[in-house]
Coordinates of C-alpha atoms in Angstrom, one line a residue:
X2 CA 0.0 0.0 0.0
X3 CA 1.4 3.1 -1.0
X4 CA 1.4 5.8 2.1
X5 CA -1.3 8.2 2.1
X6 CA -3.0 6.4 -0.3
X7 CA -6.5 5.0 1.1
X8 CA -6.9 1.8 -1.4
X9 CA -9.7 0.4 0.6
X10 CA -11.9 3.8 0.3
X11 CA -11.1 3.9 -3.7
X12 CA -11.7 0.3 -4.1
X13 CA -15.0 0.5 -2.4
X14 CA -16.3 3.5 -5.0
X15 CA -15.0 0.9 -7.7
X16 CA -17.3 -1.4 -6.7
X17 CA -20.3 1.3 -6.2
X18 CA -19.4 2.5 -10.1
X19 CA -18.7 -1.4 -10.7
X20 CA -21.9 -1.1 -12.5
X21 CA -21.5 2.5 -15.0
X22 CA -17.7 1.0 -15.4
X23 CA -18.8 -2.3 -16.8
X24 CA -22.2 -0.5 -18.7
X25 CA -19.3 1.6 -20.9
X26 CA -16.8 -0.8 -20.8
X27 CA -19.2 -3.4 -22.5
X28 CA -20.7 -1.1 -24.6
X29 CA -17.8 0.2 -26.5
X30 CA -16.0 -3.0 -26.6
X31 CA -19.2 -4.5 -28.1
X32 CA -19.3 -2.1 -30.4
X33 CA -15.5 -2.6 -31.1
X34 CA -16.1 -6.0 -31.8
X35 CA -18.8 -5.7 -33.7
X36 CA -16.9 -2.8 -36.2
X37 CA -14.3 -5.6 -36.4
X38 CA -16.4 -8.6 -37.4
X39 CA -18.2 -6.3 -39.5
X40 CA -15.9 -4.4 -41.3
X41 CA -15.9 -5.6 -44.9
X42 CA -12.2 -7.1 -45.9
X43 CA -10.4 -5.6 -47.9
X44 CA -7.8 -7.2 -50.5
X45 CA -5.0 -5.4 -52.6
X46 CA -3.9 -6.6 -55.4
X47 CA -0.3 -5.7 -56.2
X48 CA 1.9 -5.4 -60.2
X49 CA 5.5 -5.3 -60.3
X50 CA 7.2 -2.7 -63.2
X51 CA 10.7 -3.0 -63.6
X52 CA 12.7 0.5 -65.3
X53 CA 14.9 -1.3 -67.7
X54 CA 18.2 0.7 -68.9
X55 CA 19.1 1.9 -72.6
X56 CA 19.6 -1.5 -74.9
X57 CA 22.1 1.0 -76.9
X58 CA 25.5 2.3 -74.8
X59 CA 25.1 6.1 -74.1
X60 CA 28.6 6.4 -75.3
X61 CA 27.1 5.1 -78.9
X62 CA 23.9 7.4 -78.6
X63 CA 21.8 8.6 -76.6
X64 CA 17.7 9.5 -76.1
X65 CA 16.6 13.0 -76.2
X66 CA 14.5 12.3 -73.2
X67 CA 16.9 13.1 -70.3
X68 CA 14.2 12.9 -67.5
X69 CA 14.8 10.3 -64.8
X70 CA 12.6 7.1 -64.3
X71 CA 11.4 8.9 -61.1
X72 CA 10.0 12.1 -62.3
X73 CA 8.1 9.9 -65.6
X74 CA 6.4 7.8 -63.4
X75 CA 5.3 11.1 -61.3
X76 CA 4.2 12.5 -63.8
X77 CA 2.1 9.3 -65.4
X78 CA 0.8 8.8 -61.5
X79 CA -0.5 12.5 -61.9
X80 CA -1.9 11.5 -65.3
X81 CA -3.7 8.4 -63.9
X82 CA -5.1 9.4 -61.2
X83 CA -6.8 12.5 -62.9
X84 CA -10.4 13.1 -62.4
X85 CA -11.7 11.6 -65.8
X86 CA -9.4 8.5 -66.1
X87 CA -10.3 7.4 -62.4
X88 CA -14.1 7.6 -62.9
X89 CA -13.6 5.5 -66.4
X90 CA -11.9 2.8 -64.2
X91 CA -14.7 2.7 -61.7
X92 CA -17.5 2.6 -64.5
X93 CA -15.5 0.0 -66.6
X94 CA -14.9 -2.9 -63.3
X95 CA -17.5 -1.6 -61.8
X96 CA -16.0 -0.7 -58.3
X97 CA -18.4 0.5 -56.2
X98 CA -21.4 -2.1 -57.0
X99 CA -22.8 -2.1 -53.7
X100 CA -22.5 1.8 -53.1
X101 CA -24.2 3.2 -56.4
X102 CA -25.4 6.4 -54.8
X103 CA -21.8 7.7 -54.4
X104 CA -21.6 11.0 -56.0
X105 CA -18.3 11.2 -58.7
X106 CA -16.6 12.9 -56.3
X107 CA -16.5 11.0 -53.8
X108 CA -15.7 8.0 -56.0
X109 CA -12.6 10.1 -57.1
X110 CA -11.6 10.2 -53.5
X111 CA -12.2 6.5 -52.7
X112 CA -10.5 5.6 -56.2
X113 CA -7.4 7.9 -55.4
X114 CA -7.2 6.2 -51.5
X115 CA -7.1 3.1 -52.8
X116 CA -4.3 3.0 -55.6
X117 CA -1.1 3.7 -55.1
X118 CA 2.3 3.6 -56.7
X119 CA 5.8 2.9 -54.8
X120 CA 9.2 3.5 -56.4
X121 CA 11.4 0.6 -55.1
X122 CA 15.0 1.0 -55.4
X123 CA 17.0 -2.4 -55.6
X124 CA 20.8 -1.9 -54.6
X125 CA 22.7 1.3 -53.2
X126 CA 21.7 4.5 -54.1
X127 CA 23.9 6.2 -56.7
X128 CA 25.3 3.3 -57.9
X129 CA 23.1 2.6 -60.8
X130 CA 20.8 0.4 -58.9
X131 CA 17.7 -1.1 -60.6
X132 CA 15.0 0.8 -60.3
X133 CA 11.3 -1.0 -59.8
X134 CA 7.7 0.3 -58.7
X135 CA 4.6 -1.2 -57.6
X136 CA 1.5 -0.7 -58.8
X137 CA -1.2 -1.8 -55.9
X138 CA -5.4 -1.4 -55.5
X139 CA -7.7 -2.5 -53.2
X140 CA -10.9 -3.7 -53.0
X141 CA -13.4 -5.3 -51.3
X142 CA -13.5 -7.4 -54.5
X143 CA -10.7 -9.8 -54.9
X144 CA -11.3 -9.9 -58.6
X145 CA -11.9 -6.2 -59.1
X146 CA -9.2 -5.2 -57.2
X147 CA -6.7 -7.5 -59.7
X148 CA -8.4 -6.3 -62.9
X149 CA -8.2 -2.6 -61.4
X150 CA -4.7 -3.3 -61.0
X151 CA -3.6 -4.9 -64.3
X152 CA -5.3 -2.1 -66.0
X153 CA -3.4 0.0 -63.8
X154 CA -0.4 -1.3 -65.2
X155 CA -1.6 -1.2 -69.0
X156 CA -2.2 2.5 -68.5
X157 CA 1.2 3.3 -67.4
X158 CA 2.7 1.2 -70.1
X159 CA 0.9 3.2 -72.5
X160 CA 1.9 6.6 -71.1
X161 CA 5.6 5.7 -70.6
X162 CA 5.9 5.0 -74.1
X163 CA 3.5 7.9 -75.3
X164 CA 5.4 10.4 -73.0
X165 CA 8.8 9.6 -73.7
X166 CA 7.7 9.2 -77.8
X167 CA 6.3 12.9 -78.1
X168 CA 9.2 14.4 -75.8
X169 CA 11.8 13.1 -78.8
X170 CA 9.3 14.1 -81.3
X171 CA 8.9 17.4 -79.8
X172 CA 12.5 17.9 -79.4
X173 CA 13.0 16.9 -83.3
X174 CA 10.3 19.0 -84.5
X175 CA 11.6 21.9 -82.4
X176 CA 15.5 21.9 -84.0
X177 CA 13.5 20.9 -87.1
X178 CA 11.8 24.6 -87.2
X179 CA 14.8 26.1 -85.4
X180 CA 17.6 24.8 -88.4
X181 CA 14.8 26.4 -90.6
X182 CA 14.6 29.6 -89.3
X183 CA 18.4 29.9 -89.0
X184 CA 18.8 28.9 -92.3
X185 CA 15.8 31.9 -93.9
X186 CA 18.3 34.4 -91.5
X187 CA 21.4 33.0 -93.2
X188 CA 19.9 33.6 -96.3
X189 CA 18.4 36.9 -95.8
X190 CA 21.9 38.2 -93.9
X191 CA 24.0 37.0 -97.0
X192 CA 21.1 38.6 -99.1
X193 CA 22.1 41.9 -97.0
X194 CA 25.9 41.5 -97.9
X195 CA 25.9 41.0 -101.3
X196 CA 23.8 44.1 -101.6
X197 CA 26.0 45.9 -99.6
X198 CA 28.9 45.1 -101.7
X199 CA 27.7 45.6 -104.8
X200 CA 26.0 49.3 -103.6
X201 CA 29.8 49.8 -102.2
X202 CA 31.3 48.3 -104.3
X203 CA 34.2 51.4 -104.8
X204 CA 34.7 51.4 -100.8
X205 CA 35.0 48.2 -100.1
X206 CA 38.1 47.3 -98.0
X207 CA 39.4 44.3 -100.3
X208 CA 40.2 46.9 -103.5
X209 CA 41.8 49.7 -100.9
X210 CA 45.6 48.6 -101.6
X211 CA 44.8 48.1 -105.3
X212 CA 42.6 52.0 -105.5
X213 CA 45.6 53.6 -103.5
X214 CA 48.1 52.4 -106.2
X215 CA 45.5 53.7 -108.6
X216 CA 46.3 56.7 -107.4
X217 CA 50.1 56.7 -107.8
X218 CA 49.1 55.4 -111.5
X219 CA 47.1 58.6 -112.1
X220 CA 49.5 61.0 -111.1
X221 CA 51.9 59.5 -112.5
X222 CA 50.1 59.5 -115.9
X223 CA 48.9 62.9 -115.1
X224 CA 52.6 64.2 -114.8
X225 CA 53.6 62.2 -118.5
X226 CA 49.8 63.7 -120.1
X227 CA 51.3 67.5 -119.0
X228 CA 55.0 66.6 -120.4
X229 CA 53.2 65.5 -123.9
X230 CA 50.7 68.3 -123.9
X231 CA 53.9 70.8 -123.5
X232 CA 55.8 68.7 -126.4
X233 CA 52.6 69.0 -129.1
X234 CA 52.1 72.6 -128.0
X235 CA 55.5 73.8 -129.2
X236 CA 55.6 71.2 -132.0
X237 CA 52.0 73.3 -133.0
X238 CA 53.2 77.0 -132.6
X239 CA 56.6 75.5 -135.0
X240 CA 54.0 74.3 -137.3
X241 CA 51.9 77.5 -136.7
X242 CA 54.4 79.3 -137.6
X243 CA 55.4 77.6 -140.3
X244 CA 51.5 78.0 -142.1
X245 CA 51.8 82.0 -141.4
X246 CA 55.0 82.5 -143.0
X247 CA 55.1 80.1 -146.2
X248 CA 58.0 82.1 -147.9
X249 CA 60.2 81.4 -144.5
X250 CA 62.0 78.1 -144.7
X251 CA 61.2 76.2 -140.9
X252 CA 62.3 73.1 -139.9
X253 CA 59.5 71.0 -139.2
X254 CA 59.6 68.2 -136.7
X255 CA 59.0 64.6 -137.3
X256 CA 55.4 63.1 -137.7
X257 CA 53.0 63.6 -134.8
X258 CA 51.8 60.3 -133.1
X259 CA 48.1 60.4 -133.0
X260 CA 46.4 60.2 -129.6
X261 CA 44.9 56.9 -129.9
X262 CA 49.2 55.8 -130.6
X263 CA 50.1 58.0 -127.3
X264 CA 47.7 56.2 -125.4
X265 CA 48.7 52.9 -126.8
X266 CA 52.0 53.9 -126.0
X267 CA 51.2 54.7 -122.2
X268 CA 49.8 51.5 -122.2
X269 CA 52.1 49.2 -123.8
X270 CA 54.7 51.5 -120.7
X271 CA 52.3 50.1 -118.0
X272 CA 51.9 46.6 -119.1
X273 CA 55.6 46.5 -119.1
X274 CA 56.0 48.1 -115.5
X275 CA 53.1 46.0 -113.9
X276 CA 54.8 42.9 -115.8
X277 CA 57.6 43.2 -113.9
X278 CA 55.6 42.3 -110.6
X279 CA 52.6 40.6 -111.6
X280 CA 52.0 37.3 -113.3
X281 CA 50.7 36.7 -116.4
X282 CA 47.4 35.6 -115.3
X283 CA 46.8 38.5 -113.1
X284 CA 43.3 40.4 -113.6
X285 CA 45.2 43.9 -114.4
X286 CA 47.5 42.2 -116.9
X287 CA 44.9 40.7 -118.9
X288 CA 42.9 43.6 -119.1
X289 CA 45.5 45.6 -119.7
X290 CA 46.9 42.8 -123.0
X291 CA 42.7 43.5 -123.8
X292 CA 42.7 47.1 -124.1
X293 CA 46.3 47.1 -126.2
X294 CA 44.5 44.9 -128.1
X295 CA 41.4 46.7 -129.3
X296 CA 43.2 50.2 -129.2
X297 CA 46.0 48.4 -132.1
X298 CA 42.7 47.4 -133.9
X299 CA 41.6 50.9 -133.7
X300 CA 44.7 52.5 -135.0
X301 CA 45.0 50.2 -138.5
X302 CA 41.8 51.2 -139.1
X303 CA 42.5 54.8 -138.5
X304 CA 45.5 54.5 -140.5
X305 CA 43.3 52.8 -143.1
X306 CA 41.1 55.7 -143.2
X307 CA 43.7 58.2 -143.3
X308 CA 45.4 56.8 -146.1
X309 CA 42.1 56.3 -148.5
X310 CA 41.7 60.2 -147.3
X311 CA 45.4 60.7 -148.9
X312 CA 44.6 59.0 -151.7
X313 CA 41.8 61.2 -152.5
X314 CA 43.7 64.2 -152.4
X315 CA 46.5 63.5 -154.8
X316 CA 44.6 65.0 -157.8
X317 CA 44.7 68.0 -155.8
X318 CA 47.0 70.8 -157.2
X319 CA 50.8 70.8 -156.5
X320 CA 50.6 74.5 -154.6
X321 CA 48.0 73.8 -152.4
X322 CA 49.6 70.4 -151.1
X323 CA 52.6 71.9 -148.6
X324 CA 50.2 74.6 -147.3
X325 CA 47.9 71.9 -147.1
X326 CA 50.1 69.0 -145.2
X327 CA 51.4 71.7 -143.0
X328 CA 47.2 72.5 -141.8
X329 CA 46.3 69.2 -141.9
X330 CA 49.3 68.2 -139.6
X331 CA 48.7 71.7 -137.0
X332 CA 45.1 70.6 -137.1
X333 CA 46.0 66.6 -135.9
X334 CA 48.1 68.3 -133.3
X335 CA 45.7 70.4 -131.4
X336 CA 43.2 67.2 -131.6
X337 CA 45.6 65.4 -129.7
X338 CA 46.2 68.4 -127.6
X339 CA 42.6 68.6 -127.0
X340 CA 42.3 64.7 -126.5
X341 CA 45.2 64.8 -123.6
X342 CA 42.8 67.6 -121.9
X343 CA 40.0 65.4 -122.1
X344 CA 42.1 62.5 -120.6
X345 CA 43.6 64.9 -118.1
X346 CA 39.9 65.8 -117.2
X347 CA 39.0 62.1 -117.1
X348 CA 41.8 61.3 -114.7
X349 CA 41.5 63.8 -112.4
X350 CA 37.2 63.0 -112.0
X351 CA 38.7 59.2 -111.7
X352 CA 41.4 60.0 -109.1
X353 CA 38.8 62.7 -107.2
X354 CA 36.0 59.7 -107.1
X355 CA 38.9 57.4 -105.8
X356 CA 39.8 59.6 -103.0
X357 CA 36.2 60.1 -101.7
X358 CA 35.9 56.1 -102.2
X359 CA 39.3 55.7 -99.8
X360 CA 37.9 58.1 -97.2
X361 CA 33.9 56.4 -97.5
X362 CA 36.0 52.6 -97.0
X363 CA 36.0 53.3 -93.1
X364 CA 32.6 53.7 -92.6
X365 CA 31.9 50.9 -95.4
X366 CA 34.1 48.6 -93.5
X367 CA 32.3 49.4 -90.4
X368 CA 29.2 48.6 -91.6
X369 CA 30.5 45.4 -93.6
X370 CA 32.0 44.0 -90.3
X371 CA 28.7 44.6 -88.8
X372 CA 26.9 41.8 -90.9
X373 CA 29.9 39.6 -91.2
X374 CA 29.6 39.5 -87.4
X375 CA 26.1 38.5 -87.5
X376 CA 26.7 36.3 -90.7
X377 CA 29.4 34.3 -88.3
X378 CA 27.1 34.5 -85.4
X379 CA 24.2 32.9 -87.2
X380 CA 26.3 30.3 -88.9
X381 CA 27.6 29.4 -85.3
X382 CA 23.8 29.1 -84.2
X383 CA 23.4 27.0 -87.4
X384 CA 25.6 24.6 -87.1
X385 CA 25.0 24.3 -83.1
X386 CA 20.9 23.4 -84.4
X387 CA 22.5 21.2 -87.3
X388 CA 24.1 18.9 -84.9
X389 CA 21.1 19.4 -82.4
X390 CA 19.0 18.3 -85.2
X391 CA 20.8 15.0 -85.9
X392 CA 20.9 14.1 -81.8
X393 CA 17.5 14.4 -81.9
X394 CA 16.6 12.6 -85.0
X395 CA 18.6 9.9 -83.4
X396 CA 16.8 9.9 -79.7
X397 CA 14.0 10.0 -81.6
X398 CA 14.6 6.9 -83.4
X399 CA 15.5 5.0 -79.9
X400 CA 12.4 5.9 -78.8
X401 CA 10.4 4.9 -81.6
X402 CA 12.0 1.6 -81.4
X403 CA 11.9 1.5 -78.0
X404 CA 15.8 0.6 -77.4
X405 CA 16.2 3.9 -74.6
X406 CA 15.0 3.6 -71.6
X407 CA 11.7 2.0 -70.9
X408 CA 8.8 0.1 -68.7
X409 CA 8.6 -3.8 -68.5
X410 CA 5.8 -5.6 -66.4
X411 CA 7.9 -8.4 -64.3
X412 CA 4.6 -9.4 -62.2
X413 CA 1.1 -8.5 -63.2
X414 CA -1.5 -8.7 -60.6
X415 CA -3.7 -11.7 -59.4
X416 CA -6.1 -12.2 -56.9
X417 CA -5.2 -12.1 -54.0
X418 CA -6.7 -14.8 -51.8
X419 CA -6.6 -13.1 -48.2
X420 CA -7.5 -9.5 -47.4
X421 CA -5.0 -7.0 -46.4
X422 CA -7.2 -5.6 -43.9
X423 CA -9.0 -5.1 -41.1
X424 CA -6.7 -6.7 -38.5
X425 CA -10.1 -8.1 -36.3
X426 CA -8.6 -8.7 -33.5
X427 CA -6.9 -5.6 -33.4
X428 CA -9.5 -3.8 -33.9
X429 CA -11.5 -5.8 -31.1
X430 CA -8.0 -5.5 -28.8
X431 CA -8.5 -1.7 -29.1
X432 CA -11.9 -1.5 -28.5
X433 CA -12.1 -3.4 -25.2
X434 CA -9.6 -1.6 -23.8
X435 CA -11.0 1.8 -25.6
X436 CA -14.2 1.1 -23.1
X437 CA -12.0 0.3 -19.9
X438 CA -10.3 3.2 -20.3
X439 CA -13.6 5.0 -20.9
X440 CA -15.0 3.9 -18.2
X441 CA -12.3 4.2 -15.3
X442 CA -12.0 7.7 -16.7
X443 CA -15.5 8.4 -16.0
X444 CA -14.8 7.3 -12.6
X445 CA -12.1 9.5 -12.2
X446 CA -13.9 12.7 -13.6
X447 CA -16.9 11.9 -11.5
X448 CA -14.6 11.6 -8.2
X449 CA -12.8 14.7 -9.3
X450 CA -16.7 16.6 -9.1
X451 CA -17.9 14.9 -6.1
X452 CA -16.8 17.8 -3.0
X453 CA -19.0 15.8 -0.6
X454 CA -17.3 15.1 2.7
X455 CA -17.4 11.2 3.1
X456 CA -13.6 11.0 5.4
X457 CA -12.3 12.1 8.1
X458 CA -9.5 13.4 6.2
X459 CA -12.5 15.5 3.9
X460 CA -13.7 17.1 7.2
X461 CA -10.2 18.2 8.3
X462 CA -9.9 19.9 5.4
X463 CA -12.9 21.5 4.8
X464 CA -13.8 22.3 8.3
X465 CA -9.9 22.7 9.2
X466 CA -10.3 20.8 12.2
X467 CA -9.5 17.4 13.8
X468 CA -12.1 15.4 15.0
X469 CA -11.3 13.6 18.3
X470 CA -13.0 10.7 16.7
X471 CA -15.2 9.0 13.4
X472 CA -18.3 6.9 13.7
X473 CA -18.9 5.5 10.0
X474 CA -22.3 4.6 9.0
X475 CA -23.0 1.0 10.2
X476 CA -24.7 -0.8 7.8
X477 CA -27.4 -4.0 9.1
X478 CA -27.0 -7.0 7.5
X479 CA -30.4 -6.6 5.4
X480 CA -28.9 -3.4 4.0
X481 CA -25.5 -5.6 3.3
X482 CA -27.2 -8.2 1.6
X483 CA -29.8 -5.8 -0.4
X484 CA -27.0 -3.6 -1.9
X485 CA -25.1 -6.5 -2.8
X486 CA -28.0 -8.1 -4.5
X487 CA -28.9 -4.6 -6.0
X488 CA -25.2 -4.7 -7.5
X489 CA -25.1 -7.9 -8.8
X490 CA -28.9 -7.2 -10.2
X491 CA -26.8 -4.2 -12.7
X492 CA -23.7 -6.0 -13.3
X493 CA -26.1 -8.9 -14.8
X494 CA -28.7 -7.0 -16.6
X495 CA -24.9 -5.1 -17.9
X496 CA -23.2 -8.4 -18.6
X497 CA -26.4 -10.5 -19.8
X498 CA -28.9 -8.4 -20.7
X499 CA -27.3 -6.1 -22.8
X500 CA -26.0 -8.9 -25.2
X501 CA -29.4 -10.6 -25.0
X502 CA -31.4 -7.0 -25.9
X503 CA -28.7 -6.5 -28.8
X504 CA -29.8 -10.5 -30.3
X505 CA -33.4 -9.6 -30.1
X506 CA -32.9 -6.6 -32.0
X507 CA -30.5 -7.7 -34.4
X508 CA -32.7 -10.8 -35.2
X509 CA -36.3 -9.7 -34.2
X510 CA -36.8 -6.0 -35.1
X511 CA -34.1 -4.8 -38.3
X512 CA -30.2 -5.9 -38.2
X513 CA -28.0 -3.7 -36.1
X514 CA -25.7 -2.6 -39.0
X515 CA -28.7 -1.6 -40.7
X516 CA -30.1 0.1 -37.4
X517 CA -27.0 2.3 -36.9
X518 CA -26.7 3.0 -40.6
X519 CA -30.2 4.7 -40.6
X520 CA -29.9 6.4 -37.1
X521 CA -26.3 7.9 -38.9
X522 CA -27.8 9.2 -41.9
X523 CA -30.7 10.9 -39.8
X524 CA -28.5 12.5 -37.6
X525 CA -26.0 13.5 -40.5
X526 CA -23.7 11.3 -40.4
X527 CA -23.7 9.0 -43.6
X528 CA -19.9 9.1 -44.4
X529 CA -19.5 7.3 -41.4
X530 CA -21.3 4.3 -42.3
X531 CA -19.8 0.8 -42.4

């Protein structure tokens, strides 16, 4: 006996209570029991999936599809447990047979509650263990729940193949359109440069060195055109001279070349110079060989000419034909005079347009770099989506084939042949001792109200005195035997008559599953039906 604890007083309001105790301990373990026994079982029927690797190395080629057998079977549990697919699986096995007046929602919920899928991970983690998943449903329905399942399974076949299928497609179709658009900017770029070139095509930075030593050609044929004009203008004024005063004997000088033979001449003195340092194939010598060419061609025929117009003047009369040579040779002078002007005036616009080109072949250049940056950065692009495009049209092909990474059913469901749950006697384990504690905690709370004085250790401290002495109530042995009889009477009509009143009712008046499940829905409480 533990000190200052009065065992004999509690045990005695035990057995005045014996009779509440035992009413709630009976009533819940009876209805523990009965939740147990009446519970309907449950089976689950369970499919193995196992994640088989890439049949082709990765070091050979590889899928497009770089997600992880995790996140595809998240996202293909997300996709079979929506809203529309779970209601055609409970239409098509007909799963709720026995509860048709569940709304759709709530045989969503019950749908979603009962399947589930497991990722199971066989070996260490992060060394390329095998990866497998369950696929699990249950049922009150052995046979439904296995069909449920095996569907299950067939839906998440499907989607694995569909999902990883339309990501390579995707992926091709994507590099597809994008090696199609860079290739429209590569051509509309290249489009931009030619244009440019051929607008500015005296600026451009390629011909600078070759316009610069155009220069040095002009002025230098600029400084020989004013050393032949001053030659032919003092062989003109001797010739001048000559014509004014015909009775003064003048030495005349040798025949005038023509201008069409002084420019053949200048360029017969370039070919030779640029000979020196180019080759014969070299664009400026062969148009140079050209235009000696034509220009000879040009000078027999104005020799022809000349001579048929000599010809015609020999009948002429033999006075008239000094005076006459002397004009005719002053006249051919200041024609070539007037020709080296004209070239002068030629050169100089040539040489003037070459200078504004040298000082415009900055700017051109500028803006030349400019697209040939964007030329190179689009080509990069292209190329980067070239090689994109072939990876892809690859992973594509694996998953078409099916050699990348994919789903194999290694167990399919069957049916299972003993429910999963209730555990019974759990359930009835709990429930007993649900109503002992239930009703010794009634006890307690009841004691824990009661203030009465019914000790002499209540009157000392309620009164805060100390009684000399106690006379308890002194019971005869009719009251004894009466209150004795009087408990036994309620721990009998608990023990027996309770179990007796629940037969009758269950067998006599309506079953007591049936009894609760009306009195629940009439109070409210119809989701908590068995």
């Amino acid at each position: 006996m533990l000190s200052g604890f009065d065992f004999k007083f509690y045990l005695s309001i035990l057995w005045r209570r014996l009779p509440l105790v035992l009413f709630i301990w009976i009533a819940i373990a009876s209805a523990g029991i009965y939740a147990a026994f009446k519970l309907p079982p449950v089976y689950q029927a369970n499919a193995t999936i196992l994640v088989e690797s890439p049949k082709i190395p990765t070091d050979l080629a590889t899928s497009t599809v770089s997600v992880s057998s995790d996140e595809v079977i998240q996202v293909i549990k997300q996709r079979l447990t929506t809203r529309d697919n779970l209601l055609r699986l409970s239409e098509k096995f007909n799963v709720f047979a026995s509860d048709q007046g569940l709304s759709p929602t709530e045989r969503v919920e019950l749908m979603r509650a009962a399947a589930e899928v497991n990722v199971i991970s066989l070996g260490v983690a992060g060394q390329n263990a095998a990866t497998t998943f369950s696929v699990a449903f249950r049922s009150s329905d052995p046979v439904v729940a296995a069909q449920v399942a095996n569907e299950m399974v067939t839906v998440i076949l499907n989607e694995n193949v569909q999902l990883r299928t339309d990501r390579a497609t995707q992926t091709t179709e994507f590099f597809r359109e994008e090696v199609g658009r860079l290739s429209e900017e590569l051509g509309r770029i290249e489009g931009q440069i030619v244009s440019f070139k051929s607008e500015n095509s005296d600026s451009l930075p390629d011909s600078l060195e070759f316009r610069r030593n155009e220069i040095s050609r002009i002025q230098v044929r600029l400084v020989q055109l004013d050393s032949q004009e001053l030659t032919l203008r003092e062989q003109a004024n001797i010739y001048r001279r000559a014509l004014e005063n015909p009775n003064v004997a003048t030495p005349l000088p040798d025949a005038v070349a023509s201008p069409l033979e002084l420019q053949l001449a200048d360029l017969r003195r370039q070919l030779a110079q640029r000979s020196a340092i180019l080759s014969e194939t070299h664009p400026q010598i062969v148009a140079l060989q050209s235009e000696i060419a034509s220009l000879e061609a040009s000078i027999v025929e104005a020799r022809r000419n000349s001579a048929q117009a000599i010809r015609n003047t020999e009948n002429a009369a033999d006075e008239t034909r000094a005076p006459g040579q002397i004009e005719s040779t002053l006249l051919q002078l200041e024609a070539s005079i007037r020709f080296i002007g004209q070239q002068r005036d030629a050169l100089e616009r040539q040489l003037e347009q070459i200078m504004a080109s040298i000082e415009d072949t900055p700017t051109t250049e500028m803006s030349l770099n400019i697209l040939e940056r964007q030329h190179q950065a689009v080509q990069s692009q292209y190329g980067v989506a070239v090689a994109s495009l072939s990876a892809a049209a690859t992973g594509e092909t694996i998953e078409t084939s099916q050699q990348g990474e994919r789903f194999e059913l290694i167990e399919p469901a069957v049916v299972p042949e003993r429910p999963v749950s209730p555990n019974r006697k759990m359930i009835a384990a709990m429930g007993m001792a649900a109503g002992l504690g239930a009703g010794l905690g009634l006890l307690v709370l009841l004691e824990m109200l009661n203030t009465s004085v019914r000790r002499p250790v209540d009157l000392e401290e309620k009164l805060g005195i100390r009684p000399f002495a106690t006379v308890p109530y002194i019971e005869t042995k009719g009251e004894v035997f009466r209150g004795r009889m009087k408990q036994l009477g309620w721990i009998s009509v608990i023990v027996f008559g309770l179990p007796a009143a629940a037969y009758v009712v269950h067998y006599q008046v309506m079953p007591i599953d049936l009894l609760v499940e009306k009195v629940l829905t009439r109070v409210g409480l119809e989701k908590f039906t068995l």
